[in-house]
C-alpha cells in the first residue's frame, strides 16, 4: 500500500519539526507549510495530500477558514483535517469541527494519540477512495448500457425507424444497435400465405413451362 | 535545587521519535527552538511598544506552543499568561510577564546548550 501523504501546517517551526517527526515515524510522507496561504495552496492542487495536521492560529488564513474553503471544493475525496489546538479552548474546538475539521489534537501533540487519530483518518480516506472508484466504474458501465427509450418516429409502411442522426434505418438495425438483441429472419404464417407462397408457386410454374435444357454437345 | 527548565519526560518522548539513519530529533527540535524563540520574545516587546495587542498575542501564542513542544513548562505557562492578557486587551500586565519570559528563556537556553554540547 502506498504511503499516505500528510500536510503539516504550522507557523511555529518547532511544532512543525515535532509533528513532522511523529508523522515520519508513522511512515507517512510529509509536506510542510508555514502559513495558512501556503497550506491552502497545497490543499487546492488537483492531487492534494490525503490528510492535514493544521495549527489553529496561523498568519494568512487560519485553520477554521481553511476548513471552510475545503468544504467548497467539489471532490469525492476531501482531505481529512486534524486541527492542532490549545488545551483550554473548547469553544474553539467546537468552532473548528463546525467549520469542517474532522478531528482535533491538543498541543503539544503526543505521538501515540496523533498517530491513532491519523489511523482513523486513514480508514476514512481509504473508504472514500474506494467509494469514489466504485461510483466511477458504475457510471462508466451505465454509459455503456444499451437502451430502447423515448418516442421513435417509425414509417407506417415499411417500418423503418428514424434515429438520432436523422437517418432512416431498418427496424431490425435500429433495435439491434440499441439493445443486445439479434434477429434471425423468417416468415410469420400470414405473410407466408400473402407473399411467400405465391412467389414460390410462381417460380414453380415458370420452371414447368420452360423446356428442359439439354446441355450442348461438345 | 532549582527544577530543570525542561521536562525530562517530554525530551524522552522526543527521543522516541528517532529513526535509524535520520538526524537526531531532539537535537533538531532544540536547535530550531533556539533560533526561533528570541525573535518571538523580540516581537512581543516590539508589539508592546506599539500597543499592538493582537501581535503580542500572536507572538506569545507561538512561543507558548514551541515551549510546550520541548517541555519548557515554566516558559509555556508564562506565555499562556501573556496570551490571555493580550487577548483580554490588558497590555499593562505585559511588560512584567515579558521580563519573566526572558528570564525563563535564559534558563531554558542554558539547559539546551548543555544538552547539545553533551550529545
mmCIF file of C-alpha atoms in Angstrom:
data_model
loop_
_atom_site.group_PDB
_atom_site.id
_atom_site.type_symbol
_atom_site.label_atom_id
_atom_site.label_comp_id
_atom_site.label_asym_id
_atom_site.label_seq_id
_atom_site.Cartn_x
_atom_site.Cartn_y
_atom_site.Cartn_z
ATOM 1 C CA UNK A 1 0.000 0.000 0.000
ATOM 2 C CA UNK A 2 1.472 3.370 -0.911
ATOM 3 C CA UNK A 3 2.268 5.741 1.923
ATOM 4 C CA UNK A 4 -0.324 8.400 2.548
ATOM 5 C CA UNK A 5 0.783 11.987 2.228
ATOM 6 C CA UNK A 6 0.041 14.387 5.077
ATOM 7 C CA UNK A 7 0.297 18.173 5.088
ATOM 8 C CA UNK A 8 1.742 19.734 8.250
ATOM 9 C CA UNK A 9 0.777 23.399 8.505
ATOM 10 C CA UNK A 10 2.037 25.494 11.407
ATOM 11 C CA UNK A 11 3.785 28.854 11.565
ATOM 12 C CA UNK A 12 5.821 27.640 14.567
ATOM 13 C CA UNK A 13 8.888 25.824 13.233
ATOM 14 C CA UNK A 14 9.358 23.882 16.484
ATOM 15 C CA UNK A 15 5.834 22.484 16.234
ATOM 16 C CA UNK A 16 6.326 21.712 12.528
ATOM 17 C CA UNK A 17 9.514 19.792 13.325
ATOM 18 C CA UNK A 18 7.901 17.748 16.104
ATOM 19 C CA UNK A 19 4.745 16.903 14.129
ATOM 20 C CA UNK A 20 6.796 16.001 11.050
ATOM 21 C CA UNK A 21 8.981 13.690 13.176
ATOM 22 C CA UNK A 22 5.876 11.965 14.585
ATOM 23 C CA UNK A 23 4.424 11.527 11.090
ATOM 24 C CA UNK A 24 7.658 10.135 9.664
ATOM 25 C CA UNK A 25 7.780 7.618 12.487
ATOM 26 C CA UNK A 26 4.233 6.667 11.491
ATOM 27 C CA UNK A 27 5.517 6.107 7.925
ATOM 28 C CA UNK A 28 3.630 8.985 6.354
ATOM 29 C CA UNK A 29 5.032 11.161 3.596
ATOM 30 C CA UNK A 30 5.190 14.742 4.844
ATOM 31 C CA UNK A 31 4.565 18.052 3.084
ATOM 32 C CA UNK A 32 5.245 21.221 5.095
ATOM 33 C CA UNK A 33 3.579 24.628 5.065
ATOM 34 C CA UNK A 34 4.498 27.549 7.300
ATOM 35 C CA UNK A 35 1.369 29.665 6.993
ATOM 36 C CA UNK A 36 -2.286 29.497 6.039
ATOM 37 C CA UNK A 37 -1.925 30.720 2.464
ATOM 38 C CA UNK A 38 0.819 28.198 1.744
ATOM 39 C CA UNK A 39 -1.329 25.452 3.265
ATOM 40 C CA UNK A 40 -4.333 26.430 1.164
ATOM 41 C CA UNK A 41 -2.117 26.467 -1.927
ATOM 42 C CA UNK A 42 -1.143 22.851 -1.279
ATOM 43 C CA UNK A 43 -4.668 21.696 -0.475
ATOM 44 C CA UNK A 44 -6.319 23.064 -3.599
ATOM 45 C CA UNK A 45 -3.954 21.343 -6.070
ATOM 46 C CA UNK A 46 -5.536 18.576 -8.198
ATOM 47 C CA UNK A 47 -3.804 15.824 -6.192
ATOM 48 C CA UNK A 48 -3.652 17.150 -2.614
ATOM 49 C CA UNK A 49 -2.369 15.276 0.445
ATOM 50 C CA UNK A 50 -4.926 12.802 1.834
ATOM 51 C CA UNK A 51 -4.724 14.321 5.302
ATOM 52 C CA UNK A 52 -3.624 17.506 7.020
ATOM 53 C CA UNK A 53 -2.479 18.362 10.541
ATOM 54 C CA UNK A 54 -3.061 22.066 10.890
ATOM 55 C CA UNK A 55 -2.418 24.677 13.515
ATOM 56 C CA UNK A 56 -5.431 26.625 14.632
ATOM 57 C CA UNK A 57 -3.944 30.122 14.580
ATOM 58 C CA UNK A 58 -1.762 30.906 11.594
ATOM 59 C CA UNK A 59 -0.991 34.121 9.776
ATOM 60 C CA UNK A 60 -2.752 34.492 6.457
ATOM 61 C CA UNK A 61 -5.612 32.036 6.634
ATOM 62 C CA UNK A 62 -6.302 30.350 9.965
ATOM 63 C CA UNK A 63 -7.277 26.702 10.431
ATOM 64 C CA UNK A 64 -11.059 27.170 10.536
ATOM 65 C CA UNK A 65 -11.041 29.382 7.428
ATOM 66 C CA UNK A 66 -9.071 26.761 5.501
ATOM 67 C CA UNK A 67 -11.587 24.130 6.621
ATOM 68 C CA UNK A 68 -14.432 26.287 5.348
ATOM 69 C CA UNK A 69 -12.713 26.702 1.985
ATOM 70 C CA UNK A 70 -12.024 22.987 1.747
ATOM 71 C CA UNK A 71 -15.732 22.294 2.117
ATOM 72 C CA UNK A 72 -16.389 24.363 -1.034
ATOM 73 C CA UNK A 73 -14.140 22.193 -3.208
ATOM 74 C CA UNK A 74 -16.075 19.774 -5.361
ATOM 75 C CA UNK A 75 -14.375 16.499 -4.653
ATOM 76 C CA UNK A 76 -15.403 12.994 -3.701
ATOM 77 C CA UNK A 77 -12.161 12.562 -1.761
ATOM 78 C CA UNK A 78 -11.740 15.600 0.511
ATOM 79 C CA UNK A 79 -8.615 15.992 2.630
ATOM 80 C CA UNK A 80 -9.059 14.707 6.189
ATOM 81 C CA UNK A 81 -8.218 17.565 8.563
ATOM 82 C CA UNK A 82 -6.936 17.348 12.132
ATOM 83 C CA UNK A 83 -6.664 20.696 13.892
ATOM 84 C CA UNK A 84 -3.916 21.412 16.417
ATOM 85 C CA UNK A 85 -5.332 23.458 19.235
ATOM 86 C CA UNK A 86 -4.539 24.682 22.753
ATOM 87 C CA UNK A 87 -5.710 22.581 25.657
ATOM 88 C CA UNK A 88 -8.053 25.142 27.165
ATOM 89 C CA UNK A 89 -10.070 26.131 24.123
ATOM 90 C CA UNK A 90 -13.224 24.029 23.919
ATOM 91 C CA UNK A 91 -15.174 26.807 22.218
ATOM 92 C CA UNK A 92 -12.511 26.895 19.522
ATOM 93 C CA UNK A 93 -12.761 23.132 19.150
ATOM 94 C CA UNK A 94 -16.491 23.386 18.520
ATOM 95 C CA UNK A 95 -15.914 26.172 16.001
ATOM 96 C CA UNK A 96 -13.292 24.104 14.245
ATOM 97 C CA UNK A 97 -15.427 20.992 13.988
ATOM 98 C CA UNK A 98 -18.383 23.033 12.797
ATOM 99 C CA UNK A 99 -16.195 24.713 10.190
ATOM 100 C CA UNK A 100 -15.443 21.278 8.811
ATOM 101 C CA UNK A 101 -12.404 19.875 10.618
ATOM 102 C CA UNK A 102 -12.594 16.111 11.047
ATOM 103 C CA UNK A 103 -10.827 15.887 14.400
ATOM 104 C CA UNK A 104 -8.555 17.828 16.755
ATOM 105 C CA UNK A 105 -5.481 17.217 18.879
ATOM 106 C CA UNK A 106 -4.320 19.422 21.756
ATOM 107 C CA UNK A 107 -0.841 20.858 21.790
ATOM 108 C CA UNK A 108 1.814 19.696 22.315
ATOM 109 C CA UNK A 109 0.833 16.616 20.262
ATOM 110 C CA UNK A 110 1.517 13.215 21.840
ATOM 111 C CA UNK A 111 2.965 10.664 19.433
ATOM 112 C CA UNK A 112 0.571 7.807 20.202
ATOM 113 C CA UNK A 113 -2.536 9.995 20.223
ATOM 114 C CA UNK A 114 -1.715 11.791 16.971
ATOM 115 C CA UNK A 115 -0.858 8.543 15.190
ATOM 116 C CA UNK A 116 -4.048 6.920 16.491
ATOM 117 C CA UNK A 117 -6.158 9.772 15.152
ATOM 118 C CA UNK A 118 -4.324 9.631 11.844
ATOM 119 C CA UNK A 119 -5.192 5.917 11.684
ATOM 120 C CA UNK A 120 -8.827 6.847 11.957
ATOM 121 C CA UNK A 121 -8.290 9.362 9.184
ATOM 122 C CA UNK A 122 -6.608 6.690 7.064
ATOM 123 C CA UNK A 123 -9.671 4.460 7.421
ATOM 124 C CA UNK A 124 -11.955 7.310 6.344
ATOM 125 C CA UNK A 125 -9.784 8.326 3.409
ATOM 126 C CA UNK A 126 -9.385 4.742 2.196
ATOM 127 C CA UNK A 127 -13.123 4.230 2.367
ATOM 128 C CA UNK A 128 -13.796 7.465 0.478
ATOM 129 C CA UNK A 129 -11.373 6.480 -2.259
ATOM 130 C CA UNK A 130 -12.907 3.019 -2.620
ATOM 131 C CA UNK A 131 -16.354 4.579 -2.850
ATOM 132 C CA UNK A 132 -15.245 7.109 -5.455
ATOM 133 C CA UNK A 133 -13.662 4.329 -7.557
ATOM 134 C CA UNK A 134 -16.836 2.266 -7.378
ATOM 135 C CA UNK A 135 -19.026 5.195 -8.390
ATOM 136 C CA UNK A 136 -16.782 5.907 -11.358
ATOM 137 C CA UNK A 137 -16.950 2.269 -12.508
ATOM 138 C CA UNK A 138 -20.720 2.231 -12.188
ATOM 139 C CA UNK A 139 -21.026 5.456 -14.153
ATOM 140 C CA UNK A 140 -18.883 4.007 -16.928
ATOM 141 C CA UNK A 141 -20.975 0.854 -17.035
ATOM 142 C CA UNK A 142 -24.153 2.898 -17.101
ATOM 143 C CA UNK A 143 -22.979 4.970 -20.045
ATOM 144 C CA UNK A 144 -22.407 1.736 -21.973
ATOM 145 C CA UNK A 145 -25.822 0.311 -21.241
ATOM 146 C CA UNK A 146 -27.917 -0.044 -24.410
ATOM 147 C CA UNK A 147 -31.447 1.091 -24.054
ATOM 148 C CA UNK A 148 -34.554 1.451 -26.136
ATOM 149 C CA UNK A 149 -36.328 4.538 -24.924
ATOM 150 C CA UNK A 150 -38.194 7.607 -25.945
ATOM 151 C CA UNK A 151 -40.551 8.401 -28.813
ATOM 152 C CA UNK A 152 -39.412 6.780 -32.060
ATOM 153 C CA UNK A 153 -40.500 8.063 -35.473
ATOM 154 C CA UNK A 154 -41.488 4.958 -37.494
ATOM 155 C CA UNK A 155 -42.617 4.686 -41.116
ATOM 156 C CA UNK A 156 -46.143 3.415 -41.255
ATOM 157 C CA UNK A 157 -45.466 1.398 -44.416
ATOM 158 C CA UNK A 158 -42.014 -0.155 -44.292
ATOM 159 C CA UNK A 159 -41.497 0.231 -40.537
ATOM 160 C CA UNK A 160 -38.160 1.985 -40.879
ATOM 161 C CA UNK A 161 -37.159 3.989 -37.764
ATOM 162 C CA UNK A 162 -35.568 7.468 -37.825
ATOM 163 C CA UNK A 163 -32.565 7.559 -35.485
ATOM 164 C CA UNK A 164 -30.914 10.439 -33.540
ATOM 165 C CA UNK A 165 -28.815 11.370 -36.556
ATOM 166 C CA UNK A 166 -31.991 11.654 -38.726
ATOM 167 C CA UNK A 167 -31.203 8.579 -40.813
ATOM 168 C CA UNK A 168 -33.997 6.144 -41.585
ATOM 169 C CA UNK A 169 -32.888 2.736 -40.521
ATOM 170 C CA UNK A 170 -34.441 -0.661 -40.990
ATOM 171 C CA UNK A 171 -36.238 -1.562 -37.793
ATOM 172 C CA UNK A 172 -34.011 -4.628 -37.199
ATOM 173 C CA UNK A 173 -30.880 -2.490 -37.444
ATOM 174 C CA UNK A 174 -32.216 0.098 -35.029
ATOM 175 C CA UNK A 175 -33.291 -2.412 -32.421
ATOM 176 C CA UNK A 176 -30.016 -4.357 -32.711
ATOM 177 C CA UNK A 177 -27.956 -1.204 -32.208
ATOM 178 C CA UNK A 178 -29.884 -0.142 -29.139
ATOM 179 C CA UNK A 179 -30.158 -3.451 -27.349
ATOM 180 C CA UNK A 180 -28.423 -6.797 -27.090
ATOM 181 C CA UNK A 181 -30.954 -8.291 -29.430
ATOM 182 C CA UNK A 182 -30.122 -10.050 -32.690
ATOM 183 C CA UNK A 183 -32.543 -11.064 -35.358
ATOM 184 C CA UNK A 184 -32.993 -14.286 -37.272
ATOM 185 C CA UNK A 185 -35.183 -13.690 -40.286
ATOM 186 C CA UNK A 186 -38.122 -15.973 -41.135
ATOM 187 C CA UNK A 187 -41.797 -15.616 -42.025
ATOM 188 C CA UNK A 188 -44.928 -15.399 -39.999
ATOM 189 C CA UNK A 189 -47.808 -17.604 -41.160
ATOM 190 C CA UNK A 190 -49.866 -14.709 -42.530
ATOM 191 C CA UNK A 191 -47.018 -13.276 -44.598
ATOM 192 C CA UNK A 192 -46.157 -16.730 -45.802
ATOM 193 C CA UNK A 193 -49.683 -17.057 -47.240
ATOM 194 C CA UNK A 194 -49.688 -13.494 -48.574
ATOM 195 C CA UNK A 195 -46.220 -13.182 -50.097
ATOM 196 C CA UNK A 196 -44.013 -16.191 -49.940
ATOM 197 C CA UNK A 197 -46.366 -18.924 -51.036
ATOM 198 C CA UNK A 198 -47.493 -17.091 -54.210
ATOM 199 C CA UNK A 199 -43.850 -16.395 -55.140
ATOM 200 C CA UNK A 200 -42.907 -19.992 -54.645
ATOM 201 C CA UNK A 201 -45.918 -21.118 -56.714
ATOM 202 C CA UNK A 202 -44.991 -18.708 -59.497
ATOM 203 C CA UNK A 203 -41.395 -19.897 -59.543
ATOM 204 C CA UNK A 204 -42.583 -23.465 -59.777
ATOM 205 C CA UNK A 205 -44.957 -22.574 -62.614
ATOM 206 C CA UNK A 206 -42.140 -20.835 -64.552
ATOM 207 C CA UNK A 207 -39.934 -23.856 -64.247
ATOM 208 C CA UNK A 208 -42.668 -26.153 -65.531
ATOM 209 C CA UNK A 209 -43.309 -24.017 -68.643
ATOM 210 C CA UNK A 210 -39.706 -23.824 -69.775
ATOM 211 C CA UNK A 211 -38.416 -26.677 -71.904
ATOM 212 C CA UNK A 212 -35.767 -28.760 -70.309
ATOM 213 C CA UNK A 213 -32.393 -27.546 -71.353
ATOM 214 C CA UNK A 214 -30.177 -30.064 -72.928
ATOM 215 C CA UNK A 215 -26.545 -29.483 -72.447
ATOM 216 C CA UNK A 216 -24.956 -28.660 -75.783
ATOM 217 C CA UNK A 217 -22.948 -31.332 -77.421
ATOM 218 C CA UNK A 218 -19.238 -30.585 -77.126
ATOM 219 C CA UNK B 1 17.965 22.842 43.941
ATOM 220 C CA UNK B 2 16.040 24.525 41.168
ATOM 221 C CA UNK B 3 13.743 22.494 38.951
ATOM 222 C CA UNK B 4 15.075 21.803 35.459
ATOM 223 C CA UNK B 5 13.828 24.191 32.835
ATOM 224 C CA UNK B 6 12.960 21.285 30.536
ATOM 225 C CA UNK B 7 10.631 18.404 31.393
ATOM 226 C CA UNK B 8 12.631 15.168 31.110
ATOM 227 C CA UNK B 9 9.562 13.140 30.105
ATOM 228 C CA UNK B 10 8.908 15.437 27.132
ATOM 229 C CA UNK B 11 12.516 15.161 26.000
ATOM 230 C CA UNK B 12 12.296 11.380 26.320
ATOM 231 C CA UNK B 13 9.164 11.392 24.119
ATOM 232 C CA UNK B 14 11.104 13.340 21.523
ATOM 233 C CA UNK B 15 13.929 10.842 21.756
ATOM 234 C CA UNK B 16 11.399 8.074 20.960
ATOM 235 C CA UNK B 17 10.810 9.689 17.586
ATOM 236 C CA UNK B 18 14.334 8.945 16.432
ATOM 237 C CA UNK B 19 14.693 6.737 13.405
ATOM 238 C CA UNK B 20 17.770 4.981 12.178
ATOM 239 C CA UNK B 21 19.610 6.875 9.508
ATOM 240 C CA UNK B 22 17.703 10.063 10.265
ATOM 241 C CA UNK B 23 19.034 13.175 12.015
ATOM 242 C CA UNK B 24 18.572 13.229 15.786
ATOM 243 C CA UNK B 25 15.092 14.620 16.515
ATOM 244 C CA UNK B 26 15.935 16.090 19.922
ATOM 245 C CA UNK B 27 18.913 17.961 18.512
ATOM 246 C CA UNK B 28 16.839 19.184 15.554
ATOM 247 C CA UNK B 29 13.922 20.378 17.671
ATOM 248 C CA UNK B 30 16.077 22.102 20.303
ATOM 249 C CA UNK B 31 18.174 23.821 17.631
ATOM 250 C CA UNK B 32 15.090 25.124 15.855
ATOM 251 C CA UNK B 33 13.726 26.362 19.173
ATOM 252 C CA UNK B 34 16.921 28.254 19.991
ATOM 253 C CA UNK B 35 16.883 30.025 16.652
ATOM 254 C CA UNK B 36 13.164 30.853 16.744
ATOM 255 C CA UNK B 37 12.430 31.845 20.353
ATOM 256 C CA UNK B 38 14.499 35.056 20.505
ATOM 257 C CA UNK B 39 12.572 36.605 17.651
ATOM 258 C CA UNK B 40 9.270 35.743 19.339
ATOM 259 C CA UNK B 41 10.441 37.464 22.529
ATOM 260 C CA UNK B 42 11.555 40.462 20.486
ATOM 261 C CA UNK B 43 8.210 40.502 18.668
ATOM 262 C CA UNK B 44 6.359 40.618 21.997
ATOM 263 C CA UNK B 45 8.334 43.659 23.142
ATOM 264 C CA UNK B 46 8.078 45.312 19.736
ATOM 265 C CA UNK B 47 4.315 44.835 19.615
ATOM 266 C CA UNK B 48 4.055 46.051 23.202
ATOM 267 C CA UNK B 49 5.865 49.275 22.335
ATOM 268 C CA UNK B 50 3.283 49.871 19.610
ATOM 269 C CA UNK B 51 0.475 48.822 21.962
ATOM 270 C CA UNK B 52 -0.490 46.226 19.345
ATOM 271 C CA UNK B 53 -2.341 43.651 21.449
ATOM 272 C CA UNK B 54 -3.121 41.199 18.598
ATOM 273 C CA UNK B 55 0.562 40.997 17.663
ATOM 274 C CA UNK B 56 1.548 40.447 21.294
ATOM 275 C CA UNK B 57 -0.991 37.657 21.377
ATOM 276 C CA UNK B 58 0.274 36.089 18.151
ATOM 277 C CA UNK B 59 3.908 36.032 19.258
ATOM 278 C CA UNK B 60 3.081 34.829 22.768
ATOM 279 C CA UNK B 61 0.838 32.089 21.363
ATOM 280 C CA UNK B 62 3.576 30.886 19.035
ATOM 281 C CA UNK B 63 6.244 30.865 21.752
ATOM 282 C CA UNK B 64 3.825 29.099 24.085
ATOM 283 C CA UNK B 65 3.383 26.315 21.561
ATOM 284 C CA UNK B 66 7.102 25.996 20.922
ATOM 285 C CA UNK B 67 7.877 25.897 24.654
ATOM 286 C CA UNK B 68 5.241 23.226 25.160
ATOM 287 C CA UNK B 69 6.820 21.090 22.466
ATOM 288 C CA UNK B 70 10.204 20.988 24.240
ATOM 289 C CA UNK B 71 8.833 20.629 27.758
ATOM 290 C CA UNK B 72 9.773 24.151 28.911
ATOM 291 C CA UNK B 73 6.830 24.213 31.306
ATOM 292 C CA UNK B 74 7.521 27.442 33.151
ATOM 293 C CA UNK B 75 8.151 29.323 29.915
ATOM 294 C CA UNK B 76 4.980 27.783 28.437
ATOM 295 C CA UNK B 77 2.900 28.915 31.409
ATOM 296 C CA UNK B 78 4.330 32.415 31.300
ATOM 297 C CA UNK B 79 3.490 32.687 27.617
ATOM 298 C CA UNK B 80 -0.019 31.464 28.291
ATOM 299 C CA UNK B 81 -0.469 34.343 30.735
ATOM 300 C CA UNK B 82 0.839 36.737 28.097
ATOM 301 C CA UNK B 83 -1.560 35.233 25.547
ATOM 302 C CA UNK B 84 -4.506 35.633 27.905
ATOM 303 C CA UNK B 85 -3.541 39.180 28.891
ATOM 304 C CA UNK B 86 -3.165 40.310 25.301
ATOM 305 C CA UNK B 87 -6.439 38.617 24.333
ATOM 306 C CA UNK B 88 -8.193 40.492 27.122
ATOM 307 C CA UNK B 89 -6.529 43.710 25.990
ATOM 308 C CA UNK B 90 -4.686 44.013 29.315
ATOM 309 C CA UNK B 91 -1.439 45.440 27.958
ATOM 310 C CA UNK B 92 -0.370 46.770 31.358
ATOM 311 C CA UNK B 93 0.350 43.247 32.516
ATOM 312 C CA UNK B 94 2.578 42.546 29.536
ATOM 313 C CA UNK B 95 5.930 44.175 30.471
ATOM 314 C CA UNK B 96 6.308 42.237 33.719
ATOM 315 C CA UNK B 97 5.282 38.989 32.058
ATOM 316 C CA UNK B 98 7.660 39.641 29.179
ATOM 317 C CA UNK B 99 10.559 40.112 31.623
ATOM 318 C CA UNK B 100 9.619 36.872 33.317
ATOM 319 C CA UNK B 101 9.548 35.124 29.950
ATOM 320 C CA UNK B 102 13.011 36.399 29.098
ATOM 321 C CA UNK B 103 14.418 35.219 32.434
ATOM 322 C CA UNK B 104 12.879 31.817 31.959
ATOM 323 C CA UNK B 105 14.151 31.641 28.394
ATOM 324 C CA UNK B 106 17.691 32.282 29.677
ATOM 325 C CA UNK B 107 17.381 29.205 31.915
ATOM 326 C CA UNK B 108 15.971 27.172 29.050
ATOM 327 C CA UNK B 109 18.737 28.224 26.720
ATOM 328 C CA UNK B 110 21.435 27.271 29.206
ATOM 329 C CA UNK B 111 19.935 23.832 29.612
ATOM 330 C CA UNK B 112 19.538 23.319 25.851
ATOM 331 C CA UNK B 113 23.135 24.314 25.241
ATOM 332 C CA UNK B 114 24.253 21.810 27.851
ATOM 333 C CA UNK B 115 22.247 19.061 26.172
ATOM 334 C CA UNK B 116 23.555 19.924 22.705
ATOM 335 C CA UNK B 117 27.123 20.075 23.949
ATOM 336 C CA UNK B 118 26.843 16.731 25.707
ATOM 337 C CA UNK B 119 25.499 14.831 22.690
#
